[in-house]
Amino acid sequence: MTNLSNPPTIRSAGTFSLGEFTVNRLGYGAMQLAGPGVFGPPRDPAAALAVLREVVASGVNHIDTSDFYGPHITNELIREALHPYPASLVIVTKVGAVRGTDGSWNPAQRPEELTQAVHDNLRHLGMDALHVVNLRVMGEGHGPSEADISEQFAALAELQQQGLIRHLGLSNVTARQVEEAQAIAPVVCVQNEYNLAHRGDDALIDLLAAQNIAYVPFFPLGGFSPLQSTALSTVAERLGATPMQVALAWLLHRSPNILLIPGTSSVAHLRENLATAELTLPDDALADLNRIAQDAASSD
């Protein structure tokens, strides 16, 4: 398997911009550091802190988080493990939801709720200004809806004008909503569901690439329904890699504006994910992988 004895050189995957910041294309998503169901504290807080410290030691300079992970848990862990933060580290958070006492995910989209969320993120992360804040639009399940987002995005743009946010992004949105937000303030990244089998955003990725805007796929490995494909497993075996490494490598190959934030609560799994930077996919492997989405579509 692609698991190097030394820490992987993640810079092999290249870099891309998030506004004024330049980040390595292989980053880290902190969601899995919270307890089961992304709710409550982790089973092993010391292990969670060790993962975060290994993230930075491995050269990752892009961490994705949110104050509704836990809630508050991942941000508090990030602060405990890494504050004061390295100058090169970019922390991206998102607002637009709150957690119920039962662990439910509930919309929190009113301007006053978004303002409160920004202040909560600032406090729990120990920051004077958030590097990037994504407006997480609540749609149907994990997919977007065509709701108007101008009021919400304008509220965040006002906080940006106040100096509390450096850059703005979007999550779980359509191309029309991206255009709607751009009429209010610049957008530096879009975070939507996208992976080998779920390729509905192909046109949006290309549109954003032409504008030098980052695209950050969530559920790059399938999320709550992990990717399962005979073709993926066969390619991985042929390349001496894990299926998840191949799936991540395909995303890196798909477009230079794609930034990856695979999450894990294990140092060993983190290193395995980061080793993807050194995995090259030959043309025949790419052809086999590109057929996965076609097979998924035909089976629907």
PDB file of C-alpha atoms in Angstrom:
ATOM      1  CA  MET A   1       0.000   0.000   0.000  1.00  0.00           C
ATOM      2  CA  THR A   2       1.059   3.619  -0.489  1.00  0.00           C
ATOM      3  CA  ASN A   3       2.260   4.163   3.076  1.00  0.00           C
ATOM      4  CA  LEU A   4       5.726   5.657   3.224  1.00  0.00           C
ATOM      5  CA  SER A   5       8.138   5.104   6.107  1.00  0.00           C
ATOM      6  CA  ASN A   6       8.772   8.847   6.282  1.00  0.00           C
ATOM      7  CA  PRO A   7       6.034  11.501   6.446  1.00  0.00           C
ATOM      8  CA  PRO A   8       4.578  11.992   2.953  1.00  0.00           C
ATOM      9  CA  THR A   9       5.595  15.085   1.041  1.00  0.00           C
ATOM     10  CA  ILE A  10       2.154  16.593   0.661  1.00  0.00           C
ATOM     11  CA  ARG A  11       3.543  19.469  -1.378  1.00  0.00           C
ATOM     12  CA  SER A  12       3.768  16.976  -4.234  1.00  0.00           C
ATOM     13  CA  ALA A  13       0.033  17.561  -4.692  1.00  0.00           C
ATOM     14  CA  GLY A  14       0.606  21.255  -5.387  1.00  0.00           C
ATOM     15  CA  THR A  15      -0.933  24.398  -3.922  1.00  0.00           C
ATOM     16  CA  PHE A  16      -3.887  26.665  -4.602  1.00  0.00           C
ATOM     17  CA  SER A  17      -5.148  29.987  -3.326  1.00  0.00           C
ATOM     18  CA  LEU A  18      -7.831  30.779  -0.779  1.00  0.00           C
ATOM     19  CA  GLY A  19      -8.078  34.505  -1.251  1.00  0.00           C
ATOM     20  CA  GLU A  20      -4.804  35.994  -0.030  1.00  0.00           C
ATOM     21  CA  PHE A  21      -3.683  32.625   1.364  1.00  0.00           C
ATOM     22  CA  THR A  22      -1.835  29.846  -0.439  1.00  0.00           C
ATOM     23  CA  VAL A  23      -2.518  26.356   0.892  1.00  0.00           C
ATOM     24  CA  ASN A  24      -1.401  22.845   0.083  1.00  0.00           C
ATOM     25  CA  ARG A  25      -4.088  21.024  -1.864  1.00  0.00           C
ATOM     26  CA  LEU A  26      -4.131  18.232   0.706  1.00  0.00           C
ATOM     27  CA  GLY A  27      -5.704  19.575   3.880  1.00  0.00           C
ATOM     28  CA  TYR A  28      -7.555  18.141   6.843  1.00  0.00           C
ATOM     29  CA  GLY A  29     -11.200  18.091   7.929  1.00  0.00           C
ATOM     30  CA  ALA A  30     -11.709  18.108  11.694  1.00  0.00           C
ATOM     31  CA  MET A  31     -15.299  16.831  11.804  1.00  0.00           C
ATOM     32  CA  GLN A  32     -14.390  13.296  12.879  1.00  0.00           C
ATOM     33  CA  LEU A  33     -12.576  14.527  15.986  1.00  0.00           C
ATOM     34  CA  ALA A  34     -15.912  14.986  17.770  1.00  0.00           C
ATOM     35  CA  GLY A  35     -17.783  12.083  19.327  1.00  0.00           C
ATOM     36  CA  PRO A  36     -20.041   9.579  17.546  1.00  0.00           C
ATOM     37  CA  GLY A  37     -22.427  11.301  15.168  1.00  0.00           C
ATOM     38  CA  VAL A  38     -20.193  14.403  15.324  1.00  0.00           C
ATOM     39  CA  PHE A  39     -21.753  15.031  18.726  1.00  0.00           C
ATOM     40  CA  GLY A  40     -20.143  15.351  22.125  1.00  0.00           C
ATOM     41  CA  PRO A  41     -16.488  14.895  23.063  1.00  0.00           C
ATOM     42  CA  PRO A  42     -14.170  12.338  21.470  1.00  0.00           C
ATOM     43  CA  ARG A  43     -13.712   8.981  23.123  1.00  0.00           C
ATOM     44  CA  ASP A  44      -9.987   9.695  23.404  1.00  0.00           C
ATOM     45  CA  PRO A  45      -9.240  13.444  23.672  1.00  0.00           C
ATOM     46  CA  ALA A  46      -5.475  12.854  23.838  1.00  0.00           C
ATOM     47  CA  ALA A  47      -5.603  10.966  20.532  1.00  0.00           C
ATOM     48  CA  ALA A  48      -7.579  13.804  18.932  1.00  0.00           C
ATOM     49  CA  LEU A  49      -4.966  16.335  20.033  1.00  0.00           C
ATOM     50  CA  ALA A  50      -2.211  14.064  18.692  1.00  0.00           C
ATOM     51  CA  VAL A  51      -3.896  13.939  15.281  1.00  0.00           C
ATOM     52  CA  LEU A  52      -4.092  17.734  15.089  1.00  0.00           C
ATOM     53  CA  ARG A  53      -0.434  18.128  16.010  1.00  0.00           C
ATOM     54  CA  GLU A  54       0.523  15.517  13.426  1.00  0.00           C
ATOM     55  CA  VAL A  55      -1.564  17.397  10.841  1.00  0.00           C
ATOM     56  CA  VAL A  56       0.580  20.505  11.215  1.00  0.00           C
ATOM     57  CA  ALA A  57       3.831  18.524  11.597  1.00  0.00           C
ATOM     58  CA  SER A  58       3.073  16.827   8.265  1.00  0.00           C
ATOM     59  CA  GLY A  59       2.890  20.162   6.456  1.00  0.00           C
ATOM     60  CA  VAL A  60      -0.883  20.548   6.260  1.00  0.00           C
ATOM     61  CA  ASN A  61      -1.757  24.253   6.344  1.00  0.00           C
ATOM     62  CA  HIS A  62      -5.516  24.091   5.654  1.00  0.00           C
ATOM     63  CA  ILE A  63      -7.856  22.820   8.372  1.00  0.00           C
ATOM     64  CA  ASP A  64     -11.620  22.730   7.897  1.00  0.00           C
ATOM     65  CA  THR A  65     -13.852  22.915  10.953  1.00  0.00           C
ATOM     66  CA  SER A  66     -17.098  24.350  12.344  1.00  0.00           C
ATOM     67  CA  ASP A  67     -18.444  25.340  15.720  1.00  0.00           C
ATOM     68  CA  PHE A  68     -21.421  23.047  15.112  1.00  0.00           C
ATOM     69  CA  TYR A  69     -19.122  20.010  15.159  1.00  0.00           C
ATOM     70  CA  GLY A  70     -19.636  18.752  18.665  1.00  0.00           C
ATOM     71  CA  PRO A  71     -20.903  21.487  19.066  1.00  0.00           C
ATOM     72  CA  HIS A  72     -17.800  23.534  19.877  1.00  0.00           C
ATOM     73  CA  ILE A  73     -15.705  20.390  20.377  1.00  0.00           C
ATOM     74  CA  THR A  74     -13.492  20.461  17.281  1.00  0.00           C
ATOM     75  CA  ASN A  75     -12.767  24.183  17.600  1.00  0.00           C
ATOM     76  CA  GLU A  76     -11.813  23.779  21.237  1.00  0.00           C
ATOM     77  CA  LEU A  77      -9.549  20.852  20.359  1.00  0.00           C
ATOM     78  CA  ILE A  78      -7.904  22.848  17.559  1.00  0.00           C
ATOM     79  CA  ARG A  79      -7.241  25.704  19.950  1.00  0.00           C
ATOM     80  CA  GLU A  80      -5.841  23.424  22.655  1.00  0.00           C
ATOM     81  CA  ALA A  81      -3.591  21.547  20.241  1.00  0.00           C
ATOM     82  CA  LEU A  82      -2.336  24.339  17.990  1.00  0.00           C
ATOM     83  CA  HIS A  83      -2.783  27.797  19.547  1.00  0.00           C
ATOM     84  CA  PRO A  84      -0.867  30.057  19.067  1.00  0.00           C
ATOM     85  CA  TYR A  85      -1.306  29.073  15.441  1.00  0.00           C
ATOM     86  CA  PRO A  86       1.544  28.835  12.912  1.00  0.00           C
ATOM     87  CA  ALA A  87       1.550  31.843  10.608  1.00  0.00           C
ATOM     88  CA  SER A  88       1.067  29.585   7.578  1.00  0.00           C
ATOM     89  CA  LEU A  89      -2.003  27.788   8.944  1.00  0.00           C
ATOM     90  CA  VAL A  90      -5.382  28.640   7.379  1.00  0.00           C
ATOM     91  CA  ILE A  91      -8.473  27.641   9.352  1.00  0.00           C
ATOM     92  CA  VAL A  92     -11.732  27.519   7.419  1.00  0.00           C
ATOM     93  CA  THR A  93     -14.991  27.316   9.337  1.00  0.00           C
ATOM     94  CA  LYS A  94     -18.663  27.300   8.409  1.00  0.00           C
ATOM     95  CA  VAL A  95     -21.863  28.737   9.821  1.00  0.00           C
ATOM     96  CA  GLY A  96     -25.548  28.201   9.136  1.00  0.00           C
ATOM     97  CA  ALA A  97     -26.562  25.372  11.475  1.00  0.00           C
ATOM     98  CA  VAL A  98     -26.838  24.532  15.155  1.00  0.00           C
ATOM     99  CA  ARG A  99     -27.114  21.211  16.944  1.00  0.00           C
ATOM    100  CA  GLY A 100     -30.123  20.138  18.936  1.00  0.00           C
ATOM    101  CA  THR A 101     -29.754  18.456  22.317  1.00  0.00           C
ATOM    102  CA  ASP A 102     -30.556  15.191  20.522  1.00  0.00           C
ATOM    103  CA  GLY A 103     -27.685  15.705  18.072  1.00  0.00           C
ATOM    104  CA  SER A 104     -29.950  16.904  15.252  1.00  0.00           C
ATOM    105  CA  TRP A 105     -28.668  19.361  12.639  1.00  0.00           C
ATOM    106  CA  ASN A 106     -30.935  22.407  12.552  1.00  0.00           C
ATOM    107  CA  PRO A 107     -30.861  25.496  10.302  1.00  0.00           C
ATOM    108  CA  ALA A 108     -29.556  28.720  11.841  1.00  0.00           C
ATOM    109  CA  GLN A 109     -29.709  31.048   8.864  1.00  0.00           C
ATOM    110  CA  ARG A 110     -31.084  34.314  10.220  1.00  0.00           C
ATOM    111  CA  PRO A 111     -28.563  37.210  10.196  1.00  0.00           C
ATOM    112  CA  GLU A 112     -28.487  37.363  13.996  1.00  0.00           C
ATOM    113  CA  GLU A 113     -27.823  33.609  14.176  1.00  0.00           C
ATOM    114  CA  LEU A 114     -24.995  33.872  11.651  1.00  0.00           C
ATOM    115  CA  THR A 115     -23.499  36.784  13.583  1.00  0.00           C
ATOM    116  CA  GLN A 116     -23.653  34.778  16.807  1.00  0.00           C
ATOM    117  CA  ALA A 117     -22.020  31.816  15.073  1.00  0.00           C
ATOM    118  CA  VAL A 118     -19.125  33.943  13.840  1.00  0.00           C
ATOM    119  CA  HIS A 119     -18.514  35.251  17.359  1.00  0.00           C
ATOM    120  CA  ASP A 120     -18.734  31.712  18.749  1.00  0.00           C
ATOM    121  CA  ASN A 121     -16.117  30.523  16.235  1.00  0.00           C
ATOM    122  CA  LEU A 122     -13.852  33.441  17.100  1.00  0.00           C
ATOM    123  CA  ARG A 123     -14.106  32.685  20.798  1.00  0.00           C
ATOM    124  CA  HIS A 124     -13.672  28.926  20.638  1.00  0.00           C
ATOM    125  CA  LEU A 125     -10.793  29.117  18.149  1.00  0.00           C
ATOM    126  CA  GLY A 126      -9.120  31.997  19.979  1.00  0.00           C
ATOM    127  CA  MET A 127      -8.880  34.202  16.889  1.00  0.00           C
ATOM    128  CA  ASP A 128      -9.336  37.923  16.299  1.00  0.00           C
ATOM    129  CA  ALA A 129     -10.463  37.360  12.704  1.00  0.00           C
ATOM    130  CA  LEU A 130     -11.538  34.164  10.980  1.00  0.00           C
ATOM    131  CA  HIS A 131      -9.513  33.287   7.881  1.00  0.00           C
ATOM    132  CA  VAL A 132     -12.426  31.949   5.812  1.00  0.00           C
ATOM    133  CA  VAL A 133     -16.102  31.510   6.727  1.00  0.00           C
ATOM    134  CA  ASN A 134     -18.366  29.372   4.557  1.00  0.00           C
ATOM    135  CA  LEU A 135     -22.100  29.952   4.572  1.00  0.00           C
ATOM    136  CA  ARG A 136     -23.515  26.435   4.844  1.00  0.00           C
ATOM    137  CA  VAL A 137     -26.870  26.542   3.080  1.00  0.00           C
ATOM    138  CA  MET A 138     -29.332  24.018   4.459  1.00  0.00           C
ATOM    139  CA  GLY A 139     -31.038  22.137   1.645  1.00  0.00           C
ATOM    140  CA  GLU A 140     -32.679  18.762   1.174  1.00  0.00           C
ATOM    141  CA  GLY A 141     -30.616  16.233   3.112  1.00  0.00           C
ATOM    142  CA  HIS A 142     -26.999  16.680   2.041  1.00  0.00           C
ATOM    143  CA  GLY A 143     -27.930  18.309  -1.254  1.00  0.00           C
ATOM    144  CA  PRO A 144     -28.518  21.972  -2.094  1.00  0.00           C
ATOM    145  CA  SER A 145     -31.768  23.769  -2.780  1.00  0.00           C
ATOM    146  CA  GLU A 146     -32.382  26.885  -4.882  1.00  0.00           C
ATOM    147  CA  ALA A 147     -33.280  29.090  -1.913  1.00  0.00           C
ATOM    148  CA  ASP A 148     -32.363  32.775  -1.997  1.00  0.00           C
ATOM    149  CA  ILE A 149     -29.205  33.341   0.067  1.00  0.00           C
ATOM    150  CA  SER A 150     -28.664  37.074  -0.414  1.00  0.00           C
ATOM    151  CA  GLU A 151     -29.755  38.074   3.106  1.00  0.00           C
ATOM    152  CA  GLN A 152     -27.519  35.500   4.755  1.00  0.00           C
ATOM    153  CA  PHE A 153     -24.473  36.234   2.625  1.00  0.00           C
ATOM    154  CA  ALA A 154     -24.925  39.978   3.062  1.00  0.00           C
ATOM    155  CA  ALA A 155     -24.860  39.487   6.835  1.00  0.00           C
ATOM    156  CA  LEU A 156     -21.505  37.712   6.575  1.00  0.00           C
ATOM    157  CA  ALA A 157     -20.203  40.355   4.161  1.00  0.00           C
ATOM    158  CA  GLU A 158     -21.011  42.989   6.786  1.00  0.00           C
ATOM    159  CA  LEU A 159     -18.978  41.071   9.365  1.00  0.00           C
ATOM    160  CA  GLN A 160     -16.177  40.897   6.816  1.00  0.00           C
ATOM    161  CA  GLN A 161     -16.322  44.683   6.471  1.00  0.00           C
ATOM    162  CA  GLN A 162     -16.032  44.905  10.258  1.00  0.00           C
ATOM    163  CA  GLY A 163     -12.775  42.942  10.115  1.00  0.00           C
ATOM    164  CA  LEU A 164     -14.069  39.786  11.798  1.00  0.00           C
ATOM    165  CA  ILE A 165     -13.731  37.660   8.637  1.00  0.00           C
ATOM    166  CA  ARG A 166     -10.959  37.766   6.050  1.00  0.00           C
ATOM    167  CA  HIS A 167     -12.655  35.807   3.254  1.00  0.00           C
ATOM    168  CA  LEU A 168     -16.038  34.290   2.465  1.00  0.00           C
ATOM    169  CA  GLY A 169     -17.060  30.995   0.928  1.00  0.00           C
ATOM    170  CA  LEU A 170     -20.146  28.866   0.343  1.00  0.00           C
ATOM    171  CA  SER A 171     -21.181  25.315   1.146  1.00  0.00           C
ATOM    172  CA  ASN A 172     -23.941  23.130  -0.269  1.00  0.00           C
ATOM    173  CA  VAL A 173     -24.899  25.549  -3.038  1.00  0.00           C
ATOM    174  CA  THR A 174     -25.852  25.680  -6.693  1.00  0.00           C
ATOM    175  CA  ALA A 175     -24.164  27.622  -9.481  1.00  0.00           C
ATOM    176  CA  ARG A 176     -26.966  30.194  -9.318  1.00  0.00           C
ATOM    177  CA  GLN A 177     -26.380  30.751  -5.611  1.00  0.00           C
ATOM    178  CA  VAL A 178     -22.667  31.223  -6.224  1.00  0.00           C
ATOM    179  CA  GLU A 179     -23.501  33.956  -8.724  1.00  0.00           C
ATOM    180  CA  GLU A 180     -25.971  35.487  -6.258  1.00  0.00           C
ATOM    181  CA  ALA A 181     -23.321  35.639  -3.537  1.00  0.00           C
ATOM    182  CA  GLN A 182     -20.679  37.045  -5.883  1.00  0.00           C
ATOM    183  CA  ALA A 183     -22.928  40.030  -6.543  1.00  0.00           C
ATOM    184  CA  ILE A 184     -22.564  40.854  -2.839  1.00  0.00           C
ATOM    185  CA  ALA A 185     -18.922  39.996  -2.039  1.00  0.00           C
ATOM    186  CA  PRO A 186     -16.061  37.894  -3.453  1.00  0.00           C
ATOM    187  CA  VAL A 187     -16.264  34.122  -2.953  1.00  0.00           C
ATOM    188  CA  VAL A 188     -12.951  32.299  -2.462  1.00  0.00           C
ATOM    189  CA  CYS A 189     -14.207  28.721  -2.172  1.00  0.00           C
ATOM    190  CA  VAL A 190     -17.205  26.452  -2.636  1.00  0.00           C
ATOM    191  CA  GLN A 191     -17.644  23.317  -0.549  1.00  0.00           C
ATOM    192  CA  ASN A 192     -20.095  20.800  -2.013  1.00  0.00           C
ATOM    193  CA  GLU A 193     -20.585  17.053  -2.092  1.00  0.00           C
ATOM    194  CA  TYR A 194     -18.469  15.530  -4.850  1.00  0.00           C
ATOM    195  CA  ASN A 195     -16.562  12.285  -5.341  1.00  0.00           C
ATOM    196  CA  LEU A 196     -15.888   9.548  -7.867  1.00  0.00           C
ATOM    197  CA  ALA A 197     -19.501   8.385  -7.874  1.00  0.00           C
ATOM    198  CA  HIS A 198     -21.234  11.712  -7.237  1.00  0.00           C
ATOM    199  CA  ARG A 199     -20.221  14.087 -10.037  1.00  0.00           C
ATOM    200  CA  GLY A 200     -23.136  16.477 -10.338  1.00  0.00           C
ATOM    201  CA  ASP A 201     -20.823  19.474  -9.891  1.00  0.00           C
ATOM    202  CA  ASP A 202     -18.548  18.793 -12.868  1.00  0.00           C
ATOM    203  CA  ALA A 203     -19.640  21.957 -14.693  1.00  0.00           C
ATOM    204  CA  LEU A 204     -19.446  24.075 -11.523  1.00  0.00           C
ATOM    205  CA  ILE A 205     -15.906  22.896 -10.798  1.00  0.00           C
ATOM    206  CA  ASP A 206     -14.787  23.978 -14.263  1.00  0.00           C
ATOM    207  CA  LEU A 207     -16.579  27.322 -13.915  1.00  0.00           C
ATOM    208  CA  LEU A 208     -14.874  28.019 -10.584  1.00  0.00           C
ATOM    209  CA  ALA A 209     -11.481  26.930 -11.911  1.00  0.00           C
ATOM    210  CA  ALA A 210     -11.767  29.537 -14.652  1.00  0.00           C
ATOM    211  CA  GLN A 211     -12.298  32.143 -11.918  1.00  0.00           C
ATOM    212  CA  ASN A 212      -9.431  30.862  -9.720  1.00  0.00           C
ATOM    213  CA  ILE A 213     -11.915  29.861  -7.003  1.00  0.00           C
ATOM    214  CA  ALA A 214     -11.226  26.779  -4.905  1.00  0.00           C
ATOM    215  CA  TYR A 215     -13.618  23.832  -4.879  1.00  0.00           C
ATOM    216  CA  VAL A 216     -13.540  21.739  -1.719  1.00  0.00           C
ATOM    217  CA  PRO A 217     -15.463  18.453  -1.966  1.00  0.00           C
ATOM    218  CA  PHE A 218     -17.109  17.220   1.175  1.00  0.00           C
ATOM    219  CA  PHE A 219     -17.689  13.494   1.484  1.00  0.00           C
ATOM    220  CA  PRO A 220     -14.732  12.953  -0.908  1.00  0.00           C
ATOM    221  CA  LEU A 221     -14.778   9.296   0.141  1.00  0.00           C
ATOM    222  CA  GLY A 222     -18.548   8.933   0.226  1.00  0.00           C
ATOM    223  CA  GLY A 223     -19.229  10.250   3.728  1.00  0.00           C
ATOM    224  CA  PHE A 224     -21.875   8.291   5.617  1.00  0.00           C
ATOM    225  CA  SER A 225     -22.070   5.867   2.659  1.00  0.00           C
ATOM    226  CA  PRO A 226     -18.413   5.036   1.895  1.00  0.00           C
ATOM    227  CA  LEU A 227     -17.476   4.495  -1.724  1.00  0.00           C
ATOM    228  CA  GLN A 228     -17.729   0.863  -2.749  1.00  0.00           C
ATOM    229  CA  SER A 229     -16.770  -0.116  -6.253  1.00  0.00           C
ATOM    230  CA  THR A 230     -15.182  -3.178  -7.785  1.00  0.00           C
ATOM    231  CA  ALA A 231     -13.431  -0.937 -10.320  1.00  0.00           C
ATOM    232  CA  LEU A 232     -12.010   1.242  -7.533  1.00  0.00           C
ATOM    233  CA  SER A 233     -10.762  -1.770  -5.592  1.00  0.00           C
ATOM    234  CA  THR A 234      -9.228  -3.290  -8.710  1.00  0.00           C
ATOM    235  CA  VAL A 235      -7.349  -0.098  -9.608  1.00  0.00           C
ATOM    236  CA  ALA A 236      -6.137   0.256  -6.027  1.00  0.00           C
ATOM    237  CA  GLU A 237      -4.816  -3.298  -5.961  1.00  0.00           C
ATOM    238  CA  ARG A 238      -3.055  -2.754  -9.276  1.00  0.00           C
ATOM    239  CA  LEU A 239      -1.356   0.395  -7.957  1.00  0.00           C
ATOM    240  CA  GLY A 240      -0.492  -0.980  -4.519  1.00  0.00           C
ATOM    241  CA  ALA A 241      -2.668   1.621  -2.816  1.00  0.00           C
ATOM    242  CA  THR A 242      -5.860   1.653  -0.787  1.00  0.00           C
ATOM    243  CA  PRO A 243      -9.178   2.390  -2.505  1.00  0.00           C
ATOM    244  CA  MET A 244      -9.484   5.593  -0.488  1.00  0.00           C
ATOM    245  CA  GLN A 245      -6.043   6.778  -1.602  1.00  0.00           C
ATOM    246  CA  VAL A 246      -7.023   6.184  -5.223  1.00  0.00           C
ATOM    247  CA  ALA A 247     -10.319   8.050  -4.758  1.00  0.00           C
ATOM    248  CA  LEU A 248      -8.460  11.038  -3.292  1.00  0.00           C
ATOM    249  CA  ALA A 249      -5.810  10.929  -6.013  1.00  0.00           C
ATOM    250  CA  TRP A 250      -8.560  11.009  -8.640  1.00  0.00           C
ATOM    251  CA  LEU A 251      -9.952  14.184  -7.080  1.00  0.00           C
ATOM    252  CA  LEU A 252      -6.523  15.825  -7.152  1.00  0.00           C
ATOM    253  CA  HIS A 253      -6.233  14.899 -10.809  1.00  0.00           C
ATOM    254  CA  ARG A 254      -9.761  16.078 -11.659  1.00  0.00           C
ATOM    255  CA  SER A 255      -8.992  19.817 -11.486  1.00  0.00           C
ATOM    256  CA  PRO A 256      -6.180  21.997 -10.066  1.00  0.00           C
ATOM    257  CA  ASN A 257      -8.656  24.086  -8.038  1.00  0.00           C
ATOM    258  CA  ILE A 258      -9.814  21.096  -5.973  1.00  0.00           C
ATOM    259  CA  LEU A 259      -8.654  21.160  -2.349  1.00  0.00           C
ATOM    260  CA  LEU A 260      -9.049  18.012  -0.264  1.00  0.00           C
ATOM    261  CA  ILE A 261      -9.968  17.889   3.417  1.00  0.00           C
ATOM    262  CA  PRO A 262     -10.252  14.172   4.284  1.00  0.00           C
ATOM    263  CA  GLY A 263     -10.915  13.685   7.965  1.00  0.00           C
ATOM    264  CA  THR A 264      -9.833  11.050  10.444  1.00  0.00           C
ATOM    265  CA  SER A 265      -9.338  10.574  14.167  1.00  0.00           C
ATOM    266  CA  SER A 266      -6.315   8.301  13.641  1.00  0.00           C
ATOM    267  CA  VAL A 267      -2.697   9.354  13.112  1.00  0.00           C
ATOM    268  CA  ALA A 268      -2.048   6.231  11.024  1.00  0.00           C
ATOM    269  CA  HIS A 269      -5.038   6.933   8.797  1.00  0.00           C
ATOM    270  CA  LEU A 270      -3.992  10.580   8.500  1.00  0.00           C
ATOM    271  CA  ARG A 271      -0.584   9.541   7.207  1.00  0.00           C
ATOM    272  CA  GLU A 272      -2.234   7.149   4.780  1.00  0.00           C
ATOM    273  CA  ASN A 273      -4.451   9.931   3.431  1.00  0.00           C
ATOM    274  CA  LEU A 274      -1.538  12.352   3.063  1.00  0.00           C
ATOM    275  CA  ALA A 275       0.519   9.759   1.185  1.00  0.00           C
ATOM    276  CA  THR A 276      -1.999  10.256  -1.626  1.00  0.00           C
ATOM    277  CA  ALA A 277       0.050  13.284  -2.672  1.00  0.00           C
ATOM    278  CA  GLU A 278       2.700  10.947  -4.076  1.00  0.00           C
ATOM    279  CA  LEU A 279       0.307   8.607  -5.885  1.00  0.00           C
ATOM    280  CA  THR A 280       0.206   8.958  -9.676  1.00  0.00           C
ATOM    281  CA  LEU A 281      -2.731   7.584 -11.635  1.00  0.00           C
ATOM    282  CA  PRO A 282      -1.828   6.235 -15.101  1.00  0.00           C
ATOM    283  CA  ASP A 283      -4.171   6.793 -18.027  1.00  0.00           C
ATOM    284  CA  ASP A 284      -5.709   3.321 -17.903  1.00  0.00           C
ATOM    285  CA  ALA A 285      -6.512   3.738 -14.212  1.00  0.00           C
ATOM    286  CA  LEU A 286      -8.126   7.121 -14.873  1.00  0.00           C
ATOM    287  CA  ALA A 287     -10.276   5.602 -17.613  1.00  0.00           C
ATOM    288  CA  ASP A 288     -11.466   2.859 -15.273  1.00  0.00           C
ATOM    289  CA  LEU A 289     -12.199   5.349 -12.502  1.00  0.00           C
ATOM    290  CA  ASN A 290     -14.084   7.733 -14.756  1.00  0.00           C
ATOM    291  CA  ARG A 291     -16.481   4.914 -15.631  1.00  0.00           C
ATOM    292  CA  ILE A 292     -17.571   4.598 -11.985  1.00  0.00           C
ATOM    293  CA  ALA A 293     -19.823   7.648 -12.176  1.00  0.00           C
ATOM    294  CA  GLN A 294     -21.353   6.366 -15.412  1.00  0.00           C
ATOM    295  CA  ASP A 295     -22.090   2.987 -13.790  1.00  0.00           C
ATOM    296  CA  ALA A 296     -23.580   4.722 -10.730  1.00  0.00           C
ATOM    297  CA  ALA A 297     -25.831   6.853 -12.932  1.00  0.00           C
ATOM    298  CA  SER A 298     -27.057   3.876 -14.947  1.00  0.00           C
ATOM    299  CA  SER A 299     -27.935   1.958 -11.775  1.00  0.00           C
ATOM    300  CA  ASP A 300     -30.133   4.789 -10.402  1.00  0.00           C
TER     301      ASP A 300
END
